[in-house]
CSV table of C-alpha atoms in Angstrom, one decimal:
chain,number,residue,atom,x,y,z
A,586,ALA,CA,24.1,-121.4,-21.4
A,587,ARG,CA,21.9,-118.3,-21.5
A,588,GLU,CA,20.9,-116.9,-24.8
A,589,TYR,CA,20.6,-113.1,-25.2
A,590,ALA,CA,18.4,-111.4,-27.7
A,591,PRO,CA,20.1,-108.7,-29.8
A,592,ALA,CA,19.5,-105.2,-28.5
A,593,LYS,CA,16.6,-103.5,-30.3
A,594,THR,CA,17.8,-100.7,-32.5
A,595,GLU,CA,15.7,-97.9,-33.9
A,596,GLU,CA,15.1,-98.4,-37.7
A,597,ARG,CA,16.1,-95.3,-39.6
A,598,LYS,CA,14.9,-94.4,-43.1
A,599,PRO,CA,17.6,-93.2,-45.4
A,600,GLY,CA,17.9,-89.4,-45.3
A,601,LYS,CA,18.0,-87.1,-48.2
A,602,THR,CA,21.3,-86.4,-49.9
A,603,TYR,CA,22.8,-83.6,-51.8
A,604,THR,CA,25.5,-83.8,-54.4
A,605,ALA,CA,27.9,-81.0,-54.1
A,606,LYS,CA,28.7,-78.8,-57.1
A,607,LYS,CA,31.8,-76.9,-57.9
A,608,GLY,CA,32.0,-73.8,-55.7
A,609,ASP,CA,29.6,-75.1,-53.0
A,610,THR,CA,30.4,-74.4,-49.4
A,611,LEU,CA,28.6,-75.8,-46.3
A,612,LYS,CA,27.1,-72.3,-45.8
A,613,SER,CA,26.0,-72.0,-49.4
A,614,ILE,CA,24.3,-75.4,-49.3
A,615,ALA,CA,22.5,-74.6,-46.0
A,616,LYS,CA,21.3,-71.3,-47.4
A,617,LYS,CA,20.2,-72.9,-50.7
A,618,LEU,CA,18.3,-75.8,-49.1
A,619,TYR,CA,17.1,-74.4,-45.8
A,620,GLY,CA,17.2,-70.6,-46.3
A,621,ASP,CA,19.5,-70.3,-43.3
A,622,GLU,CA,23.3,-70.6,-43.6
A,623,ALA,CA,23.5,-71.2,-39.9
A,624,ARG,CA,22.4,-74.8,-40.6
A,625,TRP,CA,25.8,-75.5,-42.1
A,626,ILE,CA,26.8,-77.0,-38.7
A,627,ASP,CA,24.0,-79.6,-39.0
A,628,ILE,CA,25.2,-80.7,-42.4
A,629,TYR,CA,28.8,-80.8,-41.2
A,630,LYS,CA,27.9,-83.0,-38.1
A,631,LEU,CA,26.2,-85.6,-40.3
A,632,ASN,CA,29.2,-85.7,-42.7
A,633,LEU,CA,32.2,-85.7,-40.3
A,634,ASP,CA,33.6,-88.7,-42.0
A,635,LYS,CA,33.4,-87.1,-45.5
A,636,ILE,CA,34.3,-83.4,-45.0
A,637,ARG,CA,37.9,-82.6,-44.4
A,638,GLN,CA,38.8,-79.2,-42.9
A,639,GLY,CA,35.3,-77.9,-43.7
A,640,ILE,CA,35.9,-78.2,-47.5
A,641,VAL,CA,33.2,-79.7,-49.7
A,642,GLU,CA,34.4,-81.3,-52.9
A,643,ASP,CA,32.7,-81.3,-56.3
A,644,GLY,CA,30.6,-84.4,-56.7
A,645,GLN,CA,30.6,-85.3,-53.0
A,646,ILE,CA,27.4,-86.8,-51.7
A,647,LEU,CA,26.3,-85.3,-48.4
A,648,LEU,CA,23.7,-86.5,-46.0
A,649,LEU,CA,21.2,-83.8,-45.1
A,650,PRO,CA,19.4,-83.2,-41.7
A,651,GLY,CA,15.7,-83.2,-41.5
A,652,GLU,CA,13.6,-80.1,-41.8
A,653,ASN,CA,12.4,-80.1,-38.2
A,654,LYS,CA,15.2,-78.1,-36.5
């Protein structure tokens, strides 16, 4: 029987996170952290499993994209 080595995967360091506060929106978070509310889509894409209908909930911990976009 032939043995197969597991596929190499790229190691990722944990990204920064942000804990949402009451009244936060994706746009307001993007503006506050990146100075550009257009970055909301980057935050949304990283958190598709957490954000329902684009609504951020108080206390929700969101993953943040890197600064290099």
